[in-house]
Coordinates of C-alpha atoms and ligand atoms in Angstrom, one line a residue:
M1 CA -0.3 -56.1 66.7
R2 CA 1.8 -54.0 69.0
E3 CA 2.9 -50.8 67.6
M4 CA 6.6 -50.7 66.8
P5 CA 8.5 -48.2 69.0
S6 CA 9.4 -45.1 67.1
C7 CA 13.0 -45.6 67.7
A8 CA 12.7 -48.9 66.0
R9 CA 11.4 -47.3 62.8
V10 CA 14.8 -46.3 61.7
T11 CA 16.6 -47.9 58.9
R12 CA 18.4 -51.1 59.4
Q13 CA 21.6 -49.4 58.4
H14 CA 20.9 -46.4 60.6
A15 CA 20.0 -48.5 63.6
L16 CA 23.1 -50.5 63.3
Q17 CA 25.2 -47.4 62.9
Q18 CA 23.6 -45.8 66.0
M19 CA 24.1 -48.8 68.1
S20 CA 27.7 -49.2 66.9
L21 CA 27.0 -52.7 65.8
D22 CA 29.7 -54.1 63.7
F23 CA 27.2 -55.7 61.4
P24 CA 27.6 -55.7 57.7
V25 CA 25.0 -53.1 56.7
E26 CA 24.2 -54.5 53.3
K27 CA 23.4 -57.9 54.7
K28 CA 19.7 -58.3 54.5
T29 CA 19.1 -61.7 55.9
P30 CA 21.6 -62.1 58.8
S31 CA 21.6 -65.3 60.5
R32 CA 19.7 -65.8 63.8
M33 CA 22.9 -67.0 65.4
H34 CA 24.5 -63.7 64.7
A35 CA 21.5 -61.8 66.0
K36 CA 21.5 -63.7 69.2
K37 CA 25.1 -62.9 69.7
K38 CA 24.6 -59.3 69.2
I39 CA 21.7 -59.2 71.7
E40 CA 23.9 -60.9 74.2
E41 CA 26.5 -58.3 73.7
L42 CA 24.0 -55.6 74.3
E43 CA 22.7 -57.2 77.4
A44 CA 26.2 -57.2 78.8
E45 CA 26.3 -53.4 78.5
P46 CA 24.7 -50.9 81.0
K47 CA 20.9 -50.7 80.5
G48 CA 18.9 -47.7 79.4
I49 CA 15.6 -47.0 77.8
C50 CA 16.9 -46.7 74.4
R51 CA 19.2 -49.7 74.8
A52 CA 16.1 -51.8 75.7
E53 CA 14.3 -50.4 72.7
T54 CA 17.2 -51.1 70.5
K55 CA 17.3 -54.6 71.7
K56 CA 13.7 -55.0 70.6
T57 CA 14.5 -53.4 67.3
V58 CA 17.3 -55.8 66.6
R59 CA 15.1 -58.7 67.6
S60 CA 12.2 -57.6 65.4
F61 CA 14.7 -56.8 62.7
Y62 CA 16.0 -60.3 62.6
S63 CA 12.8 -62.1 63.3
Q64 CA 10.4 -60.5 60.7
P65 CA 10.2 -58.1 57.8
V66 CA 10.7 -54.5 59.0
C67 CA 9.3 -51.2 57.9
V68 CA 12.4 -49.6 56.6
S69 CA 12.9 -46.1 55.3
L70 CA 15.8 -45.2 53.1
T71 CA 15.9 -41.7 54.5
P72 CA 16.3 -42.3 58.2
R73 CA 16.9 -38.8 59.5
S74 CA 14.0 -37.0 57.8
P75 CA 10.8 -37.1 59.8
R76 CA 8.3 -39.5 58.3
K77 CA 5.1 -37.8 57.3
S78 CA 3.0 -40.9 57.3
P79 CA 4.6 -43.4 59.4
C80 CA 4.3 -47.0 58.5
K81 CA 1.3 -48.2 60.4
N82 CA 1.9 -51.8 60.1
P83 CA 5.5 -52.7 60.4
L84 CA 4.9 -55.9 58.7
S85 CA 3.3 -54.4 55.7
L86 CA 5.1 -52.5 52.9
N87 CA 1.9 -51.2 51.3
G88 CA 0.2 -47.9 52.0
S89 CA 2.4 -45.3 53.5
S90 CA 5.7 -46.5 52.3
S91 CA 6.8 -45.3 48.9
S92 CA 10.4 -45.9 48.8
P93 CA 11.3 -47.6 45.5
K94 CA 14.3 -49.2 47.0
K95 CA 12.1 -50.8 49.7
K96 CA 9.7 -52.0 47.0
R97 CA 12.5 -53.6 45.1
G98 CA 14.4 -54.9 48.1
L99 CA 11.5 -56.2 50.2
K100 CA 8.5 -58.0 49.0
S101 CA 5.1 -56.5 49.7
S102 CA 2.7 -58.6 51.8
T103 CA 0.0 -58.2 49.1
D104 CA 2.3 -58.2 46.1
E105 CA 0.3 -55.5 44.4
P106 CA 2.4 -52.9 42.7
D107 CA 2.0 -49.3 43.8
E108 CA 1.6 -47.3 40.5
N109 CA 3.3 -44.2 41.8
V110 CA 6.2 -46.1 43.0
V111 CA 6.5 -47.9 39.7
S112 CA 6.4 -44.6 37.7
I113 CA 9.1 -43.1 39.9
V114 CA 11.2 -46.2 39.5
E115 CA 10.7 -46.1 35.7
K116 CA 11.7 -42.5 35.5
R117 CA 14.8 -43.1 37.5
Q118 CA 15.6 -46.0 35.3
L119 CA 15.4 -43.9 32.1
P120 CA 18.9 -43.8 30.8
L121 CA 20.5 -40.3 30.5
Q122 CA 22.5 -39.4 27.5
L123 CA 24.4 -36.4 26.3
C124 CA 22.4 -35.0 23.4
K125 CA 22.6 -32.2 21.0
P126 CA 19.6 -29.9 21.3
D127 CA 17.1 -30.0 18.4
V128 CA 17.6 -26.7 16.6
S129 CA 15.4 -27.4 13.6
A130 CA 12.9 -24.7 14.9
Y131 CA 15.4 -22.0 13.9
D132 CA 15.4 -22.9 10.2
S133 CA 11.9 -21.8 9.4
V134 CA 12.3 -18.7 11.6
K135 CA 15.5 -17.7 9.7
V136 CA 13.7 -18.0 6.3
A137 CA 10.7 -16.0 7.5
L138 CA 13.0 -13.3 8.8
H139 CA 14.8 -12.9 5.6
S140 CA 13.9 -9.5 4.2
S141 CA 13.7 -10.7 0.6
V142 CA 11.1 -13.3 1.4
G143 CA 7.6 -12.3 0.1
A144 CA 5.4 -11.7 3.2
P145 CA 2.1 -9.9 3.6
L146 CA 2.7 -6.1 3.9
I147 CA 1.6 -4.9 7.3
G148 CA 0.8 -1.3 8.1
R149 CA 1.1 0.0 4.5
E150 CA -2.6 -0.1 3.6
M151 CA -2.8 3.6 3.0
E152 CA 0.3 3.8 0.9
I153 CA -0.7 0.8 -1.2
S154 CA -4.2 2.3 -1.7
F155 CA -2.7 5.6 -2.8
L156 CA -0.3 4.0 -5.3
H157 CA -3.1 1.7 -6.6
D158 CA -5.4 4.6 -7.2
F159 CA -2.7 6.6 -8.9
I160 CA -2.0 3.9 -11.4
S161 CA -5.5 2.6 -12.0
E162 CA -6.9 6.2 -12.5
N163 CA -4.2 7.0 -15.1
L164 CA -4.6 3.6 -16.8
R165 CA -8.3 4.0 -17.0
K166 CA -8.0 7.6 -18.5
K167 CA -5.0 6.6 -20.6
N168 CA -3.2 9.6 -19.2
S169 CA 0.4 10.2 -18.9
A170 CA 1.7 11.1 -15.4
S171 CA 4.7 11.2 -13.1
L172 CA 5.1 10.4 -9.4
Y173 CA 8.1 10.6 -7.1
V174 CA 7.9 8.3 -4.1
S175 CA 10.3 9.1 -1.3
G176 CA 10.9 7.5 2.1
P177 CA 13.7 6.4 4.4
P178 CA 15.4 3.1 3.8
G179 CA 13.5 0.0 4.8
T180 CA 10.1 1.6 4.9
G181 CA 8.6 -0.8 2.4
K182 CA 8.7 1.4 -0.8
T183 CA 10.0 -1.4 -3.1
A184 CA 7.9 -4.0 -1.4
S185 CA 4.7 -1.9 -1.9
I186 CA 5.5 -1.3 -5.5
N187 CA 6.1 -5.0 -6.1
H188 CA 2.9 -5.8 -4.4
I189 CA 1.0 -3.4 -6.6
L190 CA 2.6 -4.6 -9.8
E191 CA 1.6 -8.1 -8.8
N192 CA -2.0 -6.8 -8.5
F193 CA -1.9 -5.2 -11.9
K194 CA -0.4 -8.2 -13.6
D195 CA -3.6 -9.0 -15.4
D196 CA -4.4 -5.4 -16.4
L197 CA -0.9 -4.7 -17.8
P198 CA 0.6 -7.0 -20.4
A199 CA 4.2 -7.9 -19.4
H200 CA 5.8 -5.5 -21.9
K201 CA 3.8 -2.5 -20.7
A202 CA 4.9 -2.6 -17.0
I203 CA 8.7 -2.1 -16.5
L204 CA 10.4 -2.1 -13.2
I205 CA 14.1 -1.2 -13.1
N206 CA 16.3 -1.0 -10.1
C207 CA 18.7 1.8 -11.1
M208 CA 21.3 0.5 -8.7
A209 CA 21.7 -2.6 -10.8
V210 CA 22.5 -0.7 -14.1
K211 CA 26.1 -0.7 -15.0
N212 CA 26.4 2.9 -15.9
V213 CA 23.8 5.6 -15.9
S214 CA 23.3 5.9 -19.6
S215 CA 22.7 2.2 -20.0
V216 CA 19.3 2.7 -18.3
Y217 CA 17.9 3.6 -21.8
F218 CA 18.9 0.2 -23.0
H219 CA 17.2 -1.5 -20.0
I220 CA 14.0 0.5 -20.6
A221 CA 14.0 -0.4 -24.3
K222 CA 14.6 -4.1 -23.5
G223 CA 11.7 -3.9 -21.0
L224 CA 9.4 -2.5 -23.8
D225 CA 10.6 -5.0 -26.3
G226 CA 12.5 -8.1 -25.3
A227 CA 13.9 -8.3 -28.8
F228 CA 15.5 -4.9 -28.7
P229 CA 19.0 -5.2 -30.2
C230 CA 21.8 -4.4 -27.8
Q231 CA 24.2 -2.9 -30.4
K232 CA 22.1 0.2 -30.8
G233 CA 23.6 3.5 -29.7
E234 CA 22.3 5.7 -26.9
K235 CA 20.7 8.3 -29.2
E236 CA 19.1 5.7 -31.3
T237 CA 17.8 4.0 -28.3
I238 CA 16.3 7.2 -26.9
T239 CA 14.5 7.9 -30.1
W240 CA 13.2 4.4 -30.3
I241 CA 11.8 4.7 -26.7
E242 CA 10.2 8.1 -27.3
N243 CA 8.5 6.7 -30.4
K244 CA 7.2 3.8 -28.5
I245 CA 5.7 5.8 -25.6
T246 CA 4.0 8.3 -27.9
C247 CA 2.7 5.8 -30.5
S248 CA 1.5 3.2 -28.0
R249 CA -2.3 2.8 -27.8
N250 CA -2.0 1.4 -24.3
P251 CA -0.4 3.1 -21.3
I252 CA 3.1 2.1 -20.3
L253 CA 4.0 1.9 -16.6
L254 CA 7.7 2.6 -15.9
V255 CA 9.0 2.3 -12.3
L256 CA 12.5 3.4 -11.6
D257 CA 13.5 2.2 -8.2
E258 CA 16.6 4.0 -6.6
V259 CA 16.1 6.6 -9.3
D260 CA 18.7 8.9 -7.5
Q261 CA 21.4 6.5 -8.9
L262 CA 20.7 8.1 -12.3
S263 CA 22.1 11.3 -11.0
S264 CA 24.8 12.8 -13.2
R265 CA 26.6 16.1 -13.3
R266 CA 24.0 17.9 -15.4
Q267 CA 21.2 15.5 -14.6
E268 CA 20.5 15.1 -18.3
I269 CA 19.1 11.6 -17.9
L270 CA 16.8 12.4 -15.1
Y271 CA 15.5 15.5 -16.9
R272 CA 14.9 13.6 -20.1
I273 CA 13.1 10.7 -18.4
F274 CA 10.9 13.0 -16.2
Q275 CA 9.9 14.9 -19.3
W276 CA 8.7 11.9 -21.3
P277 CA 5.2 12.1 -19.8
L278 CA 5.0 15.6 -21.3
L279 CA 5.7 14.5 -24.8
P280 CA 2.7 15.0 -27.1
S281 CA 0.3 11.9 -26.9
S282 CA 2.6 10.3 -24.4
R283 CA 1.2 7.2 -22.7
L284 CA 3.9 7.0 -20.0
I285 CA 3.0 6.6 -16.3
L286 CA 6.3 7.2 -14.6
I287 CA 7.1 6.4 -11.0
G288 CA 10.5 7.3 -9.5
V289 CA 11.4 5.9 -6.1
A290 CA 14.3 7.0 -3.8
N291 CA 15.1 8.0 -0.3
A292 CA 15.5 11.7 -0.4
L293 CA 12.4 13.7 0.3
D294 CA 13.6 16.7 -1.8
L295 CA 15.2 14.8 -4.7
T296 CA 13.1 16.5 -7.3
D297 CA 13.7 20.0 -5.8
R298 CA 17.4 19.4 -5.5
M299 CA 18.2 17.5 -8.7
L300 CA 15.5 18.7 -11.0
P301 CA 14.8 22.4 -10.1
W302 CA 13.8 23.2 -13.6
L303 CA 10.9 20.8 -13.4
Q304 CA 9.5 22.8 -10.5
G305 CA 9.1 25.9 -12.8
C306 CA 6.6 24.0 -15.0
V307 CA 3.4 22.9 -13.3
A308 CA 2.7 20.2 -15.9
A309 CA 6.2 18.7 -15.6
R310 CA 6.2 18.7 -11.8
P311 CA 5.9 15.2 -10.6
Q312 CA 3.3 14.4 -8.0
L313 CA 5.0 13.6 -4.6
F314 CA 4.3 10.9 -2.2
H315 CA 6.2 10.1 1.0
F316 CA 6.5 6.8 2.9
K317 CA 6.8 7.6 6.7
S318 CA 9.0 5.6 9.0
Y319 CA 7.4 2.6 10.7
S320 CA 6.2 3.2 14.2
K321 CA 7.1 0.9 17.1
D322 CA 3.8 -0.9 17.0
Q323 CA 4.0 -1.4 13.2
I324 CA 7.5 -2.8 13.5
L325 CA 6.3 -5.1 16.3
D326 CA 3.4 -6.3 14.2
I327 CA 5.6 -7.0 11.2
L328 CA 8.1 -9.0 13.3
R329 CA 5.3 -11.0 15.0
A330 CA 3.7 -11.7 11.6
R331 CA 7.0 -13.0 10.3
L332 CA 7.4 -15.3 13.3
D333 CA 3.9 -16.5 13.0
Q334 CA 4.5 -17.2 9.3
A335 CA 7.4 -19.4 10.4
G336 CA 5.0 -21.3 12.7
D337 CA 7.2 -20.2 15.7
S338 CA 5.6 -22.5 18.2
Q339 CA 8.7 -22.5 20.3
N340 CA 8.8 -18.8 20.9
V341 CA 12.3 -18.3 19.7
F342 CA 12.3 -14.7 20.9
H343 CA 11.2 -13.4 24.3
P344 CA 8.3 -11.0 23.7
L345 CA 10.1 -8.3 25.6
A346 CA 13.1 -8.7 23.3
L347 CA 11.0 -8.0 20.3
R348 CA 9.3 -5.0 22.0
F349 CA 12.7 -3.6 22.9
L350 CA 14.0 -4.0 19.4
A351 CA 10.9 -2.4 17.9
S352 CA 11.2 0.7 20.0
K353 CA 14.9 1.0 19.3
I354 CA 14.4 0.8 15.5
A355 CA 11.4 3.1 15.6
G356 CA 13.5 5.7 17.4
R357 CA 16.0 5.4 14.5
A358 CA 14.2 5.9 11.2
G359 CA 12.0 2.8 11.5
D360 CA 14.0 0.7 9.1
I361 CA 12.3 -2.7 9.1
R362 CA 15.1 -4.2 7.1
M363 CA 17.5 -3.5 10.1
A364 CA 15.0 -5.0 12.5
L365 CA 14.8 -8.2 10.4
D366 CA 18.5 -8.3 10.0
V367 CA 19.1 -8.0 13.8
C368 CA 16.6 -10.8 14.5
R369 CA 18.1 -13.0 11.9
R370 CA 21.6 -12.5 13.3
A371 CA 20.3 -13.2 16.8
V372 CA 18.8 -16.5 15.5
N373 CA 22.0 -17.4 13.8
L374 CA 24.0 -16.8 17.0
A375 CA 21.5 -18.7 19.2
E376 CA 21.6 -21.6 16.8
A377 CA 25.4 -21.7 16.7
K378 CA 25.5 -21.6 20.5
A379 CA 22.9 -24.3 20.8
K380 CA 24.8 -26.5 18.4
E381 CA 27.9 -26.3 20.6
Q382 CA 26.1 -27.5 23.7
L383 CA 25.5 -31.0 24.8
V384 CA 22.6 -31.5 27.2
L385 CA 22.2 -34.4 29.6
Q386 CA 18.7 -35.6 29.0
P387 CA 16.6 -38.7 29.3
V388 CA 16.4 -40.9 26.2
S389 CA 12.9 -41.6 25.2
N390 CA 11.5 -45.1 25.3
G391 CA 14.7 -46.9 24.8
K392 CA 14.8 -45.9 21.2
G393 CA 18.0 -44.0 21.7
Q394 CA 16.4 -40.7 20.7
C395 CA 16.8 -37.7 22.9
Q396 CA 13.6 -36.0 24.0
K397 CA 12.9 -32.6 22.4
L398 CA 13.7 -29.9 24.9
P399 CA 12.5 -26.3 24.5
L400 CA 15.1 -23.9 23.1
K401 CA 16.4 -21.0 25.1
E402 CA 14.6 -17.8 24.2
I403 CA 16.5 -15.0 22.7
G404 CA 16.3 -12.2 25.2
I405 CA 16.8 -8.5 25.4
R406 CA 20.5 -8.8 26.1
E407 CA 21.3 -10.6 22.9
V408 CA 19.1 -8.4 20.8
S409 CA 20.5 -5.3 22.3
S410 CA 24.1 -6.1 21.6
L411 CA 23.3 -7.0 18.0
Y412 CA 21.3 -3.8 17.6
D413 CA 24.4 -1.9 18.9
E414 CA 26.5 -3.7 16.4
A415 CA 24.2 -3.0 13.5
T416 CA 23.8 0.6 14.4
G417 CA 27.5 1.2 14.8
S418 CA 27.6 1.8 18.6
S419 CA 30.2 -1.0 18.5
V420 CA 32.1 0.9 15.8
A421 CA 33.2 3.5 18.4
N422 CA 34.2 0.6 20.7
L423 CA 36.1 -1.0 18.0
I424 CA 37.9 2.2 17.0
S425 CA 38.5 3.4 20.5
G426 CA 39.0 0.0 22.3
S427 CA 42.3 0.1 24.1
S428 CA 42.4 -3.6 23.5
H429 CA 43.3 -2.8 19.9
E430 CA 40.7 -5.1 18.6
M431 CA 40.7 -3.4 15.2
P432 CA 43.9 -3.5 13.3
L433 CA 45.5 -0.1 12.8
Q434 CA 44.9 0.1 9.0
Q435 CA 41.2 -0.6 9.5
K436 CA 41.0 2.1 12.2
L437 CA 42.7 4.5 9.8
A438 CA 40.3 3.6 7.0
V439 CA 37.4 4.3 9.3
A440 CA 38.9 7.5 10.3
T441 CA 39.5 8.5 6.7
L442 CA 35.9 7.9 5.9
L443 CA 34.9 10.1 8.8
L444 CA 37.2 12.7 7.4
I445 CA 35.8 12.5 3.8
T446 CA 32.2 12.7 5.0
K447 CA 32.8 15.5 7.5
G448 CA 30.7 18.5 6.7
T449 CA 29.2 16.9 3.7
K450 CA 25.5 16.3 3.3
S451 CA 26.0 12.9 1.8
K452 CA 27.6 10.5 4.2
E453 CA 28.7 8.1 1.5
T454 CA 31.6 8.0 -0.8
T455 CA 32.9 5.7 -3.5
I456 CA 35.5 3.1 -2.6
S457 CA 37.9 4.6 -5.1
K458 CA 37.7 8.0 -3.6
W459 CA 38.0 6.6 -0.1
H460 CA 41.1 4.7 -1.1
E461 CA 42.6 7.8 -2.7
V462 CA 42.3 9.8 0.5
F463 CA 43.4 6.8 2.6
R464 CA 46.6 6.5 0.5
R465 CA 47.3 10.2 0.9
V466 CA 47.0 10.0 4.7
C467 CA 49.3 7.0 4.8
D468 CA 51.9 8.6 2.5
K469 CA 52.0 11.8 4.5
R470 CA 53.3 10.0 7.6
S471 CA 55.0 7.0 6.2
V472 CA 52.4 4.5 7.3
E473 CA 52.3 1.6 4.9
G474 CA 49.4 1.9 2.5
V475 CA 47.5 -0.8 0.7
S476 CA 46.9 -1.5 -3.0
P477 CA 43.4 -1.0 -4.5
S478 CA 42.6 -4.7 -4.3
E479 CA 43.9 -4.9 -0.7
F480 CA 41.8 -1.9 0.1
V481 CA 38.7 -3.6 -1.3
H482 CA 39.5 -6.6 0.9
L483 CA 39.9 -4.2 3.9
V484 CA 36.5 -2.7 3.1
S485 CA 34.9 -6.1 3.0
L486 CA 36.4 -6.8 6.5
L487 CA 34.9 -3.6 7.8
D488 CA 31.6 -4.6 6.2
S489 CA 31.7 -7.9 8.0
H490 CA 32.1 -6.1 11.3
G491 CA 28.7 -4.4 10.5
I492 CA 30.5 -1.1 10.5
L493 CA 29.7 -0.1 7.0
A494 CA 26.6 0.3 4.8
L495 CA 27.7 -0.7 1.4
K496 CA 25.7 0.0 -1.8
K497 CA 27.4 -2.5 -4.1
K498 CA 27.9 -1.8 -7.8
K499 CA 29.1 -4.1 -10.5
D500 CA 32.4 -2.2 -10.6
V501 CA 33.4 -2.6 -6.9
R502 CA 35.4 0.6 -6.8
L503 CA 32.2 2.5 -7.6
S504 CA 30.4 0.9 -4.7
L505 CA 29.2 3.5 -2.2
A506 CA 30.3 3.2 1.4
S507 CA 29.0 5.0 4.5
L508 CA 29.6 4.4 8.2
R509 CA 26.8 3.0 10.2
L510 CA 27.1 5.9 12.7
D511 CA 24.8 8.7 13.6
E512 CA 25.9 12.3 14.2
G513 CA 26.6 11.7 17.9
E514 CA 28.5 8.6 17.3
V515 CA 30.7 10.4 14.6
E516 CA 31.6 12.9 17.2
N517 CA 32.4 10.2 19.7
A518 CA 34.6 8.4 17.2
R519 CA 36.6 11.7 16.7
N520 CA 36.9 12.1 20.4
H521 CA 38.2 8.6 20.7
F522 CA 41.0 9.4 18.4
M523 CA 41.9 12.3 20.7
K524 CA 41.8 10.0 23.7
L525 CA 44.0 7.5 22.0
L526 CA 46.5 10.2 21.4
K527 CA 46.5 11.4 24.9
D528 CA 46.6 8.0 26.5
D529 CA 49.6 7.1 24.4
L530 CA 48.2 3.7 23.7
L531 CA 49.5 3.4 20.2
K532 CA 52.9 3.2 18.7
P533 CA 54.5 6.5 17.6
T534 CA 53.8 5.9 13.9
A535 CA 50.2 5.3 14.5
I536 CA 50.0 8.4 16.7
A537 CA 51.6 10.3 13.9
A538 CA 49.0 9.0 11.5
I539 CA 46.2 9.9 13.8
E540 CA 47.6 13.3 14.4
T541 CA 47.6 13.8 10.7
L542 CA 44.0 12.7 10.5
L543 CA 43.0 15.1 13.3
Y544 CA 44.8 17.8 11.4
Y545 CA 42.8 17.0 8.3
M546 CA 39.6 16.8 10.2
E547 CA 40.2 20.2 11.7
H548 CA 41.2 21.8 8.3
D549 CA 38.9 19.9 6.1
Q550 CA 41.8 18.5 4.1
Ligands
LIG601 N1 5.0 -3.5 5.9 C1 5.8 -4.5 5.8 N2 5.4 -5.8 6.1 C2 6.3 -6.8 6.0 N3 7.5 -6.7 5.5 C3 7.9 -5.5 5.1 C4 7.1 -4.4 5.2 N4 7.8 -3.3 4.8 C5 9.0 -3.8 4.4 N5 9.1 -5.1 4.6 C6 10.2 -5.9 4.3 O1 11.4 -5.2 4.5 C7 12.3 -5.3 3.4 C8 12.8 -3.9 3.1 O2 11.7 -3.2 2.5 P1 11.9 -2.4 1.1 O3 13.0 -3.0 0.3 O4 10.5 -2.3 0.5 O5 12.3 -1.0 1.7 P2 12.6 0.3 0.9 O6 11.8 1.3 1.5 O7 12.5 0.0 -0.6 O8 14.1 0.5 1.3 P3 15.3 1.2 0.4 O9 15.0 2.7 0.5 O10 16.5 0.9 1.2 O11 15.2 0.6 -0.9 C9 11.4 -5.9 2.3 O12 12.1 -6.9 1.7 C10 10.2 -6.4 2.9 O13 10.2 -7.8 2.9
LIG602 MG1 13.8 0.0 -2.1

């Protein structure tokens, strides 16, 4: 069969357009009469090569099936060899559907394309279920294998088992920055010793949870004997405990977590407890845990004078970048994070940031959890146009967007207080004036003091004085507690909550440099005249206080 001229291998529609034929382009089986008429019209016009070819095209178009492409202007890679056949080189689905193949055998590729195109699209909510297990695994209170604390656990284990075996009394003070796994390690060890120590011989008390410092005796007595009557007085309780630890045949393990909370003006409670192991025939193994490296030196200087009374010291170092990364990865693995919720670089970035800042794994876990919460909330708001699988009306599962460095970085800034400076200084007045003043008051209270925390009642007292001085409206104690909880929700504060909320300890999540920045920002606000006169007056007062230490 004669090869069809290339010019003829254009689409029917295209050919007709090019030839300016006023022929209905959708019409697929035009009548021969009409075709003849068109050819006659063409013949009446001046002749040319293309005109002749066009005539042939039109003839062939009307006389027999044509090889038609639906994309006329793009060069055909594999031209249709047999213009009468639709098999082989042609793959246009439309052609398949519109014109019957000479062999009637379906081309699989074409069919699959056709099927894909036919899959209905639907606006679907992305499947965010993968976030659930990740959030649980990242929760810092969830029991997880302790990574990178082998040496510390081994030391604590040896200390306890050695003294248990020898039935010795002993005391140990464990220090370490926040979130370095002290409590988690102690819990892990107590779990290991569960079989060796009957329940009433191992007592763990979180001193933060005791209502007032002297009630710690009652908690210890209750730990030693669950039936201990609660109406007994302090002195009676102390005598009862001392009898118990000196008359017991078996050693008693007493762990006081956050032991610095028992600090009082004359440290009577701490002295008494740390001297219990020295009582004649005492069976007490005492472990005190807190953050300060020098707590025993600072709070219990008298103990240092007596070698026997001096507790052994052990320090938990901050986590390194690699340890933090290992812990985070282990948590994600534990959640079966097959979808890689976090980009690996985001985790690495966070680990190095946290390691450079006291290695608090709790903060790393918090930042990750907040990032997941945000990602989940964002994903839930989105609707994605996606194919519906197998006509069952169910959306196909699409991979979730990975949490990247940007998200993690801004949440880290928020958690560490870099955003505090922004909130305080922001010319956009994002933070209400009273909150700004409250933050500034806390800066003022903690200026020049070693401890960067204060009770809410003291904070409120200073805040009230600042407000009174320059006729700025103050707030009642209950309103102030509410204001504090708002600041807490900004991630600006670190709050150590107590049962009596006014005794809760608050500190700003700012490091030294940031504190300085925050002060400078107040100066800038003053100069830029961004605030109303009353506010400026209040800030002036604050600056005065800051300069003159009240
Ligand atoms: N090595 C670790 N591997 C896995 N998780 C850890 C590890 N260390 C700490 N964590 C997790 O971090 C959380 C905080 O740790 P933990 O409470 O033990 O810190 P801490 O040193 O007692 O802090 P603080 O001084 O504030 O009491 C724990 O709940 C624990 O789940
Ligand atoms: Mg702890």
